[in-house]
Amino acid sequence: MKVLYVTSECWPFAKTGGLGDVAYALPKELKKEGVDVRVILPKYSTMPNYLKEKLREVAVFNVKVGWRNQYCGLLEMELDGVKFYFIDNEYYFKREGEIAYLYGYGDDVERYTFFSNAVLEVLAILDFYPEIINMNDWHTGMIPLILKEKYSGLEKYKNIKTIYTIHNLQYQGVFSNKVLGDILDLPYKYLENGDVEYYGGVSFMKSGIVYSDKVTTVSPTYTNEIQTEFYGESLDGLLRANSYKLKGILNGIDYDLNNPKTDKDIFINYDIDTIDKKIENKLHLQKMLGLEVNPDIPLVGIVSRLVSQKGLDLISYIMPEIMREDIQMVILGTGEHQYQSMFNYYASIYPNKVSANITFDSALAQQIYASSDMFLMPSLFEPCGIGQMLAMRYGTLPIVRETGGLKDTVNPYNKFSGEGNGFSFKNYNAHEMLYCIQRAMELYKDKDKWRHLVISAMNTDSSWKKSAREYIKTYHEMLS
């Protein structure tokens, strides 16, 4: 089976969030399962130099973007057994400044139309005939329509199946309807028949949903949620109409990169057989961050984008009550000013109890996963979530709201059977969250029961192997 995996970002070349992790880990696991998978993404100027030095030039050709005829370079390299292709054009992908972002520019529609067109043009050059193109998020949403409109009559292209993966429905790639002719060079019938139209504009994500053979999301619960008005981001009707081709496949985490036994970023390595060493990480982190050094005070970790989606208004509402508990909190992340200020405020008046780290620090993130007793994710919505799976991998018990992938991965503690791998609450309610935290704190006092739950969390299978096999099953269904 041959699969071309198309993504706008991929670790370690370029990453802003969870998509970058998935685009690296899933193809690597698919390759282990015998799939001939290739990954293609833009060559951003921010790619680390040590990786740029490994690139090999494959071809140079031109790509049309509406009336424009643009240079395109195709480069390749192999990493962890997977071949990666890179679309090169400095006009589109070399962005300079104090911080060079991947997205958020005024010409994003042109940049990712160029990328989409280039991906399809590359197939005429490569000695690689993909049976399936797996696309991700809005940046690639026009590829199935462009394939149908411009390439379906060509022998090499006519049997290609397309699968479109939605990582977050909130980001849809909506632009002025003028781009349909000027940039996309597509007939206006696609706007008039409603296939790409979104409140008068053009939606890349809507196009991907309509024209792909299969649509997946990153968890089964999220697949059901987005077909409702509350979670559907105004596309719930379209998703219900296309429910026959929707499927939720849970993300995983990379067990090689995230392993408490070998992680070089944590203070003391440990595994399920040496779980007693975990407490040493907590003591080191408390000392490093200026918290009271005490093994008996439960430490709650938060590693997150500080945005409303993550349920931070619930924390803000009851933070005074949380601070009355014998508890410590460590926060790592950046985002909306109101939440950054809120955590900084409480860190200033409770310096022994709260550590606010308003930054991005991958090493500190791993230390928080390894050192915390509990990990708080009270999200308003969460397509999949990786933090709760990383926490369990390191023996830190998640406290989550039952939504999306959080519901699919966290089995709440049952005090009668002793089963579970974390704690959860159902309603988006601050005091319901507080009661859940208090239940966890009460159990924390019983070291034997807590240890049993920690071992259960570490035994939870969140590896990519299970997810990769589900993708392969889906690929076979599409081809049969």
PDB file of N, CA, C and O in Angstrom, residues 127-163:
ATOM      1  N   ASP A 127       8.698   8.837  -9.026  1.00  0.00           N
ATOM      2  CA  ASP A 127       8.446   7.444  -9.351  1.00  0.00           C
ATOM      3  C   ASP A 127       7.723   6.807  -8.163  1.00  0.00           C
ATOM      4  O   ASP A 127       8.189   5.850  -7.545  1.00  0.00           O
ATOM      5  N   PHE A 128       6.578   7.398  -7.834  1.00  0.00           N
ATOM      6  CA  PHE A 128       5.803   6.978  -6.669  1.00  0.00           C
ATOM      7  C   PHE A 128       4.339   7.215  -6.988  1.00  0.00           C
ATOM      8  O   PHE A 128       3.927   8.343  -7.254  1.00  0.00           O
ATOM      9  N   TYR A 129       3.557   6.164  -6.995  1.00  0.00           N
ATOM     10  CA  TYR A 129       2.155   6.235  -7.378  1.00  0.00           C
ATOM     11  C   TYR A 129       1.275   5.967  -6.149  1.00  0.00           C
ATOM     12  O   TYR A 129       0.962   4.816  -5.854  1.00  0.00           O
ATOM     13  N   PRO A 130       0.917   6.984  -5.412  1.00  0.00           N
ATOM     14  CA  PRO A 130       0.134   6.746  -4.194  1.00  0.00           C
ATOM     15  C   PRO A 130      -1.274   6.264  -4.518  1.00  0.00           C
ATOM     16  O   PRO A 130      -1.939   6.796  -5.411  1.00  0.00           O
ATOM     17  N   GLU A 131      -1.694   5.259  -3.796  1.00  0.00           N
ATOM     18  CA  GLU A 131      -3.080   4.820  -3.905  1.00  0.00           C
ATOM     19  C   GLU A 131      -3.986   5.728  -3.088  1.00  0.00           C
ATOM     20  O   GLU A 131      -5.170   5.870  -3.388  1.00  0.00           O
ATOM     21  N   ILE A 132      -3.421   6.326  -2.037  1.00  0.00           N
ATOM     22  CA  ILE A 132      -4.191   7.179  -1.123  1.00  0.00           C
ATOM     23  C   ILE A 132      -3.395   8.432  -0.809  1.00  0.00           C
ATOM     24  O   ILE A 132      -2.180   8.361  -0.574  1.00  0.00           O
ATOM     25  N   ILE A 133      -4.084   9.577  -0.819  1.00  0.00           N
ATOM     26  CA  ILE A 133      -3.510  10.819  -0.306  1.00  0.00           C
ATOM     27  C   ILE A 133      -4.234  11.141   0.991  1.00  0.00           C
ATOM     28  O   ILE A 133      -5.457  11.270   1.029  1.00  0.00           O
ATOM     29  N   ASN A 134      -3.470  11.229   2.081  1.00  0.00           N
ATOM     30  CA  ASN A 134      -4.014  11.559   3.405  1.00  0.00           C
ATOM     31  C   ASN A 134      -3.664  13.012   3.711  1.00  0.00           C
ATOM     32  O   ASN A 134      -2.506  13.350   3.917  1.00  0.00           O
ATOM     33  N   MET A 135      -4.684  13.884   3.743  1.00  0.00           N
ATOM     34  CA  MET A 135      -4.481  15.313   3.968  1.00  0.00           C
ATOM     35  C   MET A 135      -4.889  15.702   5.381  1.00  0.00           C
ATOM     36  O   MET A 135      -5.659  14.986   6.021  1.00  0.00           O
ATOM     37  N   ASN A 136      -4.404  16.852   5.835  1.00  0.00           N
ATOM     38  CA  ASN A 136      -4.616  17.261   7.218  1.00  0.00           C
ATOM     39  C   ASN A 136      -4.957  18.742   7.322  1.00  0.00           C
ATOM     40  O   ASN A 136      -4.225  19.596   6.824  1.00  0.00           O
ATOM     41  N   ASP A 137      -6.083  19.017   7.977  1.00  0.00           N
ATOM     42  CA  ASP A 137      -6.528  20.372   8.314  1.00  0.00           C
ATOM     43  C   ASP A 137      -6.729  21.264   7.091  1.00  0.00           C
ATOM     44  O   ASP A 137      -6.543  20.861   5.949  1.00  0.00           O
ATOM     45  N   TRP A 138      -7.111  22.517   7.342  1.00  0.00           N
ATOM     46  CA  TRP A 138      -7.624  23.367   6.270  1.00  0.00           C
ATOM     47  C   TRP A 138      -6.611  23.624   5.173  1.00  0.00           C
ATOM     48  O   TRP A 138      -6.987  23.802   3.989  1.00  0.00           O
ATOM     49  N   HIS A 139      -5.315  23.652   5.506  1.00  0.00           N
ATOM     50  CA  HIS A 139      -4.280  24.023   4.540  1.00  0.00           C
ATOM     51  C   HIS A 139      -4.280  23.119   3.306  1.00  0.00           C
ATOM     52  O   HIS A 139      -3.843  23.528   2.233  1.00  0.00           O
ATOM     53  N   THR A 140      -4.781  21.902   3.464  1.00  0.00           N
ATOM     54  CA  THR A 140      -4.756  20.921   2.373  1.00  0.00           C
ATOM     55  C   THR A 140      -6.169  20.586   1.882  1.00  0.00           C
ATOM     56  O   THR A 140      -6.337  19.678   1.070  1.00  0.00           O
ATOM     57  N   GLY A 141      -7.164  21.320   2.368  1.00  0.00           N
ATOM     58  CA  GLY A 141      -8.553  20.969   2.101  1.00  0.00           C
ATOM     59  C   GLY A 141      -8.980  21.082   0.655  1.00  0.00           C
ATOM     60  O   GLY A 141      -9.976  20.466   0.255  1.00  0.00           O
ATOM     61  N   MET A 142      -8.264  21.847  -0.169  1.00  0.00           N
ATOM     62  CA  MET A 142      -8.637  22.007  -1.574  1.00  0.00           C
ATOM     63  C   MET A 142      -8.069  20.902  -2.471  1.00  0.00           C
ATOM     64  O   MET A 142      -8.472  20.784  -3.625  1.00  0.00           O
ATOM     65  N   ILE A 143      -7.173  20.089  -1.952  1.00  0.00           N
ATOM     66  CA  ILE A 143      -6.515  19.091  -2.797  1.00  0.00           C
ATOM     67  C   ILE A 143      -7.510  18.118  -3.430  1.00  0.00           C
ATOM     68  O   ILE A 143      -7.417  17.845  -4.639  1.00  0.00           O
ATOM     69  N   PRO A 144      -8.500  17.564  -2.701  1.00  0.00           N
ATOM     70  CA  PRO A 144      -9.436  16.641  -3.356  1.00  0.00           C
ATOM     71  C   PRO A 144     -10.222  17.280  -4.498  1.00  0.00           C
ATOM     72  O   PRO A 144     -10.465  16.633  -5.527  1.00  0.00           O
ATOM     73  N   LEU A 145     -10.629  18.544  -4.334  1.00  0.00           N
ATOM     74  CA  LEU A 145     -11.366  19.229  -5.393  1.00  0.00           C
ATOM     75  C   LEU A 145     -10.458  19.521  -6.583  1.00  0.00           C
ATOM     76  O   LEU A 145     -10.858  19.306  -7.739  1.00  0.00           O
ATOM     77  N   ILE A 146      -9.259  19.999  -6.340  1.00  0.00           N
ATOM     78  CA  ILE A 146      -8.314  20.264  -7.435  1.00  0.00           C
ATOM     79  C   ILE A 146      -7.996  18.960  -8.172  1.00  0.00           C
ATOM     80  O   ILE A 146      -7.914  18.931  -9.410  1.00  0.00           O
ATOM     81  N   LEU A 147      -7.839  17.878  -7.433  1.00  0.00           N
ATOM     82  CA  LEU A 147      -7.587  16.574  -8.043  1.00  0.00           C
ATOM     83  C   LEU A 147      -8.736  16.179  -8.961  1.00  0.00           C
ATOM     84  O   LEU A 147      -8.518  15.723 -10.095  1.00  0.00           O
ATOM     85  N   LYS A 148      -9.962  16.365  -8.510  1.00  0.00           N
ATOM     86  CA  LYS A 148     -11.140  16.028  -9.311  1.00  0.00           C
ATOM     87  C   LYS A 148     -11.261  16.911 -10.539  1.00  0.00           C
ATOM     88  O   LYS A 148     -11.512  16.445 -11.657  1.00  0.00           O
ATOM     89  N   GLU A 149     -11.050  18.219 -10.350  1.00  0.00           N
ATOM     90  CA  GLU A 149     -11.291  19.184 -11.421  1.00  0.00           C
ATOM     91  C   GLU A 149     -10.210  19.159 -12.498  1.00  0.00           C
ATOM     92  O   GLU A 149     -10.507  19.300 -13.689  1.00  0.00           O
ATOM     93  N   LYS A 150      -8.943  18.953 -12.099  1.00  0.00           N
ATOM     94  CA  LYS A 150      -7.849  19.167 -13.046  1.00  0.00           C
ATOM     95  C   LYS A 150      -7.040  17.916 -13.394  1.00  0.00           C
ATOM     96  O   LYS A 150      -6.282  17.937 -14.365  1.00  0.00           O
ATOM     97  N   TYR A 151      -7.162  16.857 -12.581  1.00  0.00           N
ATOM     98  CA  TYR A 151      -6.256  15.721 -12.781  1.00  0.00           C
ATOM     99  C   TYR A 151      -6.964  14.376 -12.963  1.00  0.00           C
ATOM    100  O   TYR A 151      -6.313  13.400 -13.322  1.00  0.00           O
ATOM    101  N   SER A 152      -8.255  14.303 -12.708  1.00  0.00           N
ATOM    102  CA  SER A 152      -8.929  13.005 -12.675  1.00  0.00           C
ATOM    103  C   SER A 152      -8.907  12.277 -14.011  1.00  0.00           C
ATOM    104  O   SER A 152      -9.056  11.053 -14.061  1.00  0.00           O
ATOM    105  N   GLY A 153      -8.722  13.018 -15.105  1.00  0.00           N
ATOM    106  CA  GLY A 153      -8.683  12.383 -16.423  1.00  0.00           C
ATOM    107  C   GLY A 153      -7.329  11.797 -16.783  1.00  0.00           C
ATOM    108  O   GLY A 153      -7.202  11.084 -17.788  1.00  0.00           O
ATOM    109  N   LEU A 154      -6.321  12.070 -15.970  1.00  0.00           N
ATOM    110  CA  LEU A 154      -4.972  11.580 -16.256  1.00  0.00           C
ATOM    111  C   LEU A 154      -4.775  10.204 -15.640  1.00  0.00           C
ATOM    112  O   LEU A 154      -5.196   9.934 -14.511  1.00  0.00           O
ATOM    113  N   GLU A 155      -4.108   9.319 -16.386  1.00  0.00           N
ATOM    114  CA  GLU A 155      -3.974   7.920 -15.990  1.00  0.00           C
ATOM    115  C   GLU A 155      -3.360   7.769 -14.604  1.00  0.00           C
ATOM    116  O   GLU A 155      -3.818   6.957 -13.791  1.00  0.00           O
ATOM    117  N   LYS A 156      -2.333   8.530 -14.315  1.00  0.00           N
ATOM    118  CA  LYS A 156      -1.604   8.380 -13.061  1.00  0.00           C
ATOM    119  C   LYS A 156      -2.425   8.829 -11.852  1.00  0.00           C
ATOM    120  O   LYS A 156      -2.139   8.454 -10.722  1.00  0.00           O
ATOM    121  N   TYR A 157      -3.450   9.628 -12.100  1.00  0.00           N
ATOM    122  CA  TYR A 157      -4.199  10.243 -11.005  1.00  0.00           C
ATOM    123  C   TYR A 157      -5.598   9.662 -10.799  1.00  0.00           C
ATOM    124  O   TYR A 157      -6.174   9.818  -9.729  1.00  0.00           O
ATOM    125  N   LYS A 158      -6.141   9.002 -11.793  1.00  0.00           N
ATOM    126  CA  LYS A 158      -7.580   8.750 -11.793  1.00  0.00           C
ATOM    127  C   LYS A 158      -8.058   7.789 -10.709  1.00  0.00           C
ATOM    128  O   LYS A 158      -9.233   7.818 -10.333  1.00  0.00           O
ATOM    129  N   ASN A 159      -7.184   6.933 -10.183  1.00  0.00           N
ATOM    130  CA  ASN A 159      -7.619   5.961  -9.180  1.00  0.00           C
ATOM    131  C   ASN A 159      -7.212   6.331  -7.751  1.00  0.00           C
ATOM    132  O   ASN A 159      -7.406   5.552  -6.825  1.00  0.00           O
ATOM    133  N   ILE A 160      -6.649   7.525  -7.562  1.00  0.00           N
ATOM    134  CA  ILE A 160      -6.206   7.941  -6.225  1.00  0.00           C
ATOM    135  C   ILE A 160      -7.408   8.205  -5.323  1.00  0.00           C
ATOM    136  O   ILE A 160      -8.342   8.910  -5.707  1.00  0.00           O
ATOM    137  N   LYS A 161      -7.386   7.626  -4.125  1.00  0.00           N
ATOM    138  CA  LYS A 161      -8.406   7.895  -3.118  1.00  0.00           C
ATOM    139  C   LYS A 161      -7.894   8.954  -2.150  1.00  0.00           C
ATOM    140  O   LYS A 161      -6.679   9.062  -1.906  1.00  0.00           O
ATOM    141  N   THR A 162      -8.825   9.713  -1.577  1.00  0.00           N
ATOM    142  CA  THR A 162      -8.425  10.805  -0.673  1.00  0.00           C
ATOM    143  C   THR A 162      -9.085  10.645   0.689  1.00  0.00           C
ATOM    144  O   THR A 162     -10.261  10.298   0.794  1.00  0.00           O
ATOM    145  N   ILE A 163      -8.312  10.899   1.726  1.00  0.00           N
ATOM    146  CA  ILE A 163      -8.810  10.888   3.103  1.00  0.00           C
ATOM    147  C   ILE A 163      -8.368  12.189   3.765  1.00  0.00           C
ATOM    148  O   ILE A 163      -7.215  12.596   3.659  1.00  0.00           O
TER     149      ILE A 163
END
